[in-house]
PDB file of C-alpha atoms in Angstrom:
ATOM      1  CA  MET A 544      -0.093  14.369  77.174  1.00  0.00           C
ATOM      2  CA  PRO A 545      -1.041  10.870  76.002  1.00  0.00           C
ATOM      3  CA  ALA A 546       0.895   9.352  73.148  1.00  0.00           C
ATOM      4  CA  PRO A 547      -0.884   9.459  69.805  1.00  0.00           C
ATOM      5  CA  THR A 548      -2.438   6.188  68.754  1.00  0.00           C
ATOM      6  CA  PRO A 549      -0.652   4.944  65.657  1.00  0.00           C
ATOM      7  CA  ARG A 550      -2.629   3.994  62.575  1.00  0.00           C
ATOM      8  CA  ILE A 551      -2.236   0.220  62.451  1.00  0.00           C
ATOM      9  CA  PRO A 552      -2.895  -1.585  59.165  1.00  0.00           C
ATOM     10  CA  THR A 553      -5.880  -3.916  59.575  1.00  0.00           C
ATOM     11  CA  THR A 554      -3.801  -7.020  58.808  1.00  0.00           C
ATOM     12  CA  ALA A 555      -1.270  -6.014  61.503  1.00  0.00           C
ATOM     13  CA  GLY A 556      -4.242  -5.964  63.881  1.00  0.00           C
ATOM     14  CA  GLN A 557      -3.803  -9.744  64.024  1.00  0.00           C
ATOM     15  CA  GLY A 558      -0.572  -9.136  65.856  1.00  0.00           C
ATOM     16  CA  PRO A 559      -0.730  -5.810  67.679  1.00  0.00           C
ATOM     17  CA  MET A 560       2.205  -6.640  69.984  1.00  0.00           C
ATOM     18  CA  SER A 561       4.342  -7.673  67.016  1.00  0.00           C
ATOM     19  CA  TYR A 562       3.463  -4.463  65.188  1.00  0.00           C
ATOM     20  CA  ALA A 563       4.338  -2.435  68.245  1.00  0.00           C
ATOM     21  CA  ILE A 564       7.674  -4.260  68.507  1.00  0.00           C
ATOM     22  CA  TYR A 565       8.352  -3.498  64.844  1.00  0.00           C
ATOM     23  CA  GLN A 566       7.564   0.188  65.359  1.00  0.00           C
ATOM     24  CA  LEU A 567       9.676   0.375  68.514  1.00  0.00           C
ATOM     25  CA  ALA A 568      12.661  -1.314  66.874  1.00  0.00           C
ATOM     26  CA  ARG A 569      12.375   0.929  63.834  1.00  0.00           C
ATOM     27  CA  ALA A 570      12.207   4.165  65.937  1.00  0.00           C
ATOM     28  CA  HIS A 571      14.978   3.051  68.285  1.00  0.00           C
ATOM     29  CA  ARG A 572      17.308   2.057  65.471  1.00  0.00           C
ATOM     30  CA  ALA A 573      16.710   5.330  63.628  1.00  0.00           C
ATOM     31  CA  ARG A 574      17.489   7.395  66.752  1.00  0.00           C
ATOM     32  CA  ALA A 575      20.585   5.294  67.526  1.00  0.00           C
ATOM     33  CA  ALA A 576      21.769   5.537  63.869  1.00  0.00           C
ATOM     34  CA  ALA A 577      21.493   9.355  64.039  1.00  0.00           C
ATOM     35  CA  MET A 578      23.484   9.474  67.249  1.00  0.00           C
ATOM     36  CA  LEU A 579      26.121   7.081  65.886  1.00  0.00           C
ATOM     37  CA  ARG A 580      26.521   9.168  62.716  1.00  0.00           C
ATOM     38  CA  GLU A 581      27.592  12.045  64.952  1.00  0.00           C
ATOM     39  CA  MET A 582      30.378   9.745  66.229  1.00  0.00           C
ATOM     40  CA  ASP A 583      31.333   8.607  62.671  1.00  0.00           C
ATOM     41  CA  LEU A 584      30.045   5.110  63.381  1.00  0.00           C
ATOM     42  CA  HIS A 585      27.570   2.898  61.541  1.00  0.00           C
ATOM     43  CA  PRO A 586      24.867   0.983  63.409  1.00  0.00           C
ATOM     44  CA  GLY A 587      26.272  -2.192  64.893  1.00  0.00           C
ATOM     45  CA  GLN A 588      29.850  -0.941  65.053  1.00  0.00           C
ATOM     46  CA  GLU A 589      29.286   0.318  68.587  1.00  0.00           C
ATOM     47  CA  LEU A 590      28.350  -3.230  69.628  1.00  0.00           C
ATOM     48  CA  LEU A 591      31.568  -4.608  68.191  1.00  0.00           C
ATOM     49  CA  LEU A 592      33.521  -1.919  69.982  1.00  0.00           C
ATOM     50  CA  MET A 593      31.681  -2.703  73.245  1.00  0.00           C
ATOM     51  CA  HIS A 594      32.648  -6.388  72.967  1.00  0.00           C
ATOM     52  CA  LEU A 595      36.254  -5.502  72.163  1.00  0.00           C
ATOM     53  CA  LEU A 596      36.379  -2.997  75.040  1.00  0.00           C
ATOM     54  CA  ASP A 597      35.268  -5.819  77.362  1.00  0.00           C
ATOM     55  CA  ARG A 598      37.815  -8.238  75.894  1.00  0.00           C
ATOM     56  CA  ASP A 599      40.338  -7.017  73.327  1.00  0.00           C
ATOM     57  CA  GLY A 600      41.969  -9.527  71.006  1.00  0.00           C
ATOM     58  CA  GLN A 601      38.931 -11.593  70.019  1.00  0.00           C
ATOM     59  CA  THR A 602      38.781 -13.542  66.802  1.00  0.00           C
ATOM     60  CA  GLN A 603      36.371 -12.559  64.074  1.00  0.00           C
ATOM     61  CA  SER A 604      34.435 -15.737  64.800  1.00  0.00           C
ATOM     62  CA  GLU A 605      34.057 -14.833  68.491  1.00  0.00           C
ATOM     63  CA  LEU A 606      32.766 -11.390  67.542  1.00  0.00           C
ATOM     64  CA  LEU A 607      30.451 -12.934  65.010  1.00  0.00           C
ATOM     65  CA  GLU A 608      28.952 -15.119  67.746  1.00  0.00           C
ATOM     66  CA  SER A 609      28.701 -12.174  70.187  1.00  0.00           C
ATOM     67  CA  VAL A 610      26.710  -9.894  67.885  1.00  0.00           C
ATOM     68  CA  ASP A 611      24.863 -12.671  65.999  1.00  0.00           C
ATOM     69  CA  VAL A 612      25.228 -11.375  62.439  1.00  0.00           C
ATOM     70  CA  ASP A 613      26.362 -13.095  59.273  1.00  0.00           C
ATOM     71  CA  HIS A 614      29.985 -13.378  58.198  1.00  0.00           C
ATOM     72  CA  SER A 615      29.813 -10.834  55.343  1.00  0.00           C
ATOM     73  CA  THR A 616      28.226  -8.197  57.615  1.00  0.00           C
ATOM     74  CA  ILE A 617      30.908  -8.492  60.272  1.00  0.00           C
ATOM     75  CA  SER A 618      33.682  -8.550  57.681  1.00  0.00           C
ATOM     76  CA  LYS A 619      32.381  -5.316  56.133  1.00  0.00           C
ATOM     77  CA  ALA A 620      31.951  -3.641  59.510  1.00  0.00           C
ATOM     78  CA  LEU A 621      35.482  -4.647  60.685  1.00  0.00           C
ATOM     79  CA  ARG A 622      36.979  -3.463  57.382  1.00  0.00           C
ATOM     80  CA  ARG A 623      35.267  -0.068  57.765  1.00  0.00           C
ATOM     81  CA  MET A 624      36.366   0.167  61.351  1.00  0.00           C
ATOM     82  CA  GLN A 625      39.973  -0.713  60.424  1.00  0.00           C
ATOM     83  CA  ASP A 626      39.912   1.921  57.661  1.00  0.00           C
ATOM     84  CA  ALA A 627      38.702   4.419  60.299  1.00  0.00           C
ATOM     85  CA  GLY A 628      41.618   3.530  62.538  1.00  0.00           C
ATOM     86  CA  LEU A 629      39.529   1.983  65.341  1.00  0.00           C
ATOM     87  CA  LEU A 630      41.019  -1.492  65.186  1.00  0.00           C
ATOM     88  CA  VAL A 631      43.554  -3.751  63.508  1.00  0.00           C
ATOM     89  CA  ARG A 632      43.133  -7.332  62.334  1.00  0.00           C
ATOM     90  CA  GLU A 633      46.087  -9.718  62.471  1.00  0.00           C
ATOM     91  CA  PRO A 634      46.461 -13.414  61.737  1.00  0.00           C
ATOM     92  CA  ALA A 635      46.484 -15.514  64.918  1.00  0.00           C
ATOM     93  CA  ALA A 636      49.812 -17.014  65.897  1.00  0.00           C
ATOM     94  CA  HIS A 637      48.281 -20.517  66.199  1.00  0.00           C
ATOM     95  CA  ASP A 638      46.515 -20.421  62.809  1.00  0.00           C
ATOM     96  CA  ARG A 639      47.233 -17.771  60.155  1.00  0.00           C
ATOM     97  CA  ARG A 640      43.749 -18.274  58.699  1.00  0.00           C
ATOM     98  CA  VAL A 641      42.129 -16.998  61.915  1.00  0.00           C
ATOM     99  CA  MET A 642      41.938 -13.231  62.242  1.00  0.00           C
ATOM    100  CA  VAL A 643      42.327 -11.621  65.673  1.00  0.00           C
ATOM    101  CA  VAL A 644      40.872  -8.167  66.230  1.00  0.00           C
ATOM    102  CA  HIS A 645      42.609  -5.604  68.429  1.00  0.00           C
ATOM    103  CA  LEU A 646      41.513  -2.091  69.304  1.00  0.00           C
ATOM    104  CA  THR A 647      43.750   0.848  68.532  1.00  0.00           C
ATOM    105  CA  ASP A 648      44.166   3.781  70.920  1.00  0.00           C
ATOM    106  CA  LYS A 649      41.455   5.531  68.882  1.00  0.00           C
ATOM    107  CA  GLY A 650      39.164   2.494  69.321  1.00  0.00           C
ATOM    108  CA  ARG A 651      39.829   2.359  73.083  1.00  0.00           C
ATOM    109  CA  ALA A 652      39.024   6.058  73.330  1.00  0.00           C
ATOM    110  CA  MET A 653      35.485   5.294  72.113  1.00  0.00           C
ATOM    111  CA  ARG A 654      34.508   3.752  75.515  1.00  0.00           C
ATOM    112  CA  GLU A 655      33.137   6.926  77.074  1.00  0.00           C
ATOM    113  CA  PRO A 656      31.557   8.399  73.946  1.00  0.00           C
ATOM    114  CA  ILE A 657      29.708   5.094  73.349  1.00  0.00           C
ATOM    115  CA  ALA A 658      28.657   4.882  77.004  1.00  0.00           C
ATOM    116  CA  ALA A 659      27.394   8.488  76.872  1.00  0.00           C
ATOM    117  CA  MET A 660      25.470   7.768  73.651  1.00  0.00           C
ATOM    118  CA  TRP A 661      23.809   4.714  75.213  1.00  0.00           C
ATOM    119  CA  ARG A 662      22.926   6.697  78.370  1.00  0.00           C
ATOM    120  CA  ALA A 663      21.322   9.395  76.237  1.00  0.00           C
ATOM    121  CA  LEU A 664      19.463   6.836  74.139  1.00  0.00           C
ATOM    122  CA  GLU A 665      18.252   5.151  77.344  1.00  0.00           C
ATOM    123  CA  GLU A 666      17.050   8.486  78.803  1.00  0.00           C
ATOM    124  CA  THR A 667      15.195   9.316  75.582  1.00  0.00           C
ATOM    125  CA  SER A 668      13.667   5.852  75.332  1.00  0.00           C
ATOM    126  CA  ALA A 669      12.472   5.756  78.933  1.00  0.00           C
ATOM    127  CA  GLN A 670      11.458   9.428  79.352  1.00  0.00           C
ATOM    128  CA  ASN A 671       7.736   8.619  79.561  1.00  0.00           C
ATOM    129  CA  LEU A 672       8.183   5.565  81.831  1.00  0.00           C
ATOM    130  CA  SER A 673       8.521   5.183  85.541  1.00  0.00           C
ATOM    131  CA  ALA A 674      11.543   3.292  86.876  1.00  0.00           C
ATOM    132  CA  GLN A 675       9.276   0.287  87.499  1.00  0.00           C
ATOM    133  CA  GLN A 676       7.832   0.432  83.964  1.00  0.00           C
ATOM    134  CA  ALA A 677      11.335   0.590  82.476  1.00  0.00           C
ATOM    135  CA  GLU A 678      12.475  -2.396  84.580  1.00  0.00           C
ATOM    136  CA  SER A 679       9.341  -4.334  83.704  1.00  0.00           C
ATOM    137  CA  PHE A 680       9.841  -3.533  79.999  1.00  0.00           C
ATOM    138  CA  VAL A 681      13.369  -4.925  80.059  1.00  0.00           C
ATOM    139  CA  HIS A 682      12.170  -8.085  81.742  1.00  0.00           C
ATOM    140  CA  THR A 683       9.288  -8.434  79.247  1.00  0.00           C
ATOM    141  CA  ALA A 684      11.503  -7.745  76.239  1.00  0.00           C
ATOM    142  CA  TYR A 685      13.942 -10.497  77.219  1.00  0.00           C
ATOM    143  CA  ALA A 686      11.029 -12.892  77.889  1.00  0.00           C
ATOM    144  CA  ILE A 687       9.828 -12.219  74.304  1.00  0.00           C
ATOM    145  CA  VAL A 688      13.361 -12.737  72.963  1.00  0.00           C
ATOM    146  CA  ASP A 689      13.583 -16.076  74.771  1.00  0.00           C
ATOM    147  CA  ALA A 690      10.163 -17.149  73.469  1.00  0.00           C
ATOM    148  CA  ILE A 691      11.056 -16.249  69.912  1.00  0.00           C
ATOM    149  CA  ASN A 692      14.486 -17.915  70.059  1.00  0.00           C
ATOM    150  CA  SER A 693      13.107 -21.097  71.586  1.00  0.00           C
ATOM    151  CA  ARG A 694      10.591 -21.591  68.795  1.00  0.00           C
ATOM    152  CA  ALA A 695      11.761 -23.250  65.578  1.00  0.00           C
ATOM    153  CA  LEU A 696      10.942 -21.484  62.303  1.00  0.00           C
ATOM    154  CA  PRO A 697       8.111 -23.135  60.321  1.00  0.00           C
ATOM    155  CA  GLN A 698      10.470 -24.781  57.790  1.00  0.00           C
ATOM    156  CA  GLU A 699      12.577 -26.155  60.665  1.00  0.00           C
ATOM    157  CA  GLU A 700       9.530 -27.657  62.332  1.00  0.00           C
ATOM    158  CA  SER A 701       8.550 -29.665  59.258  1.00  0.00           C
ATOM    159  CA  THR A 702      11.977 -31.302  58.825  1.00  0.00           C
TER     160      THR A 702
END
């Protein structure tokens, strides 16, 4: 059964690919958020856990750079995660102003549930695609990310 054609606002017709990306991101984020709620996580917390599972004991600044969010967002997420018992934050030995983030046993135990959630999300997302289409999509998505990131914003271009 073919996918229904979405009703695209006429102005968005000037950027059909951009509108499709918006719709895709919105749908994907909503599905992921629902799955994360079942794990008592907020969107984005799983990414922080993934980075800490790869390398425990990172500074807040390193995590900030890894997930590319602003300082207040990561501080709020880490505070919530600490309150949930997933991690602890401690001052660094070399500089007490620097906070180092460590997983707790509860945080380390999230590895498989997070991996399972991402597998399920991947299966749902790719269910109507062939393996080649899925691989091509990943390549295309990263090409778009690179193109967007390599282009200065309009106000940056004029300075």
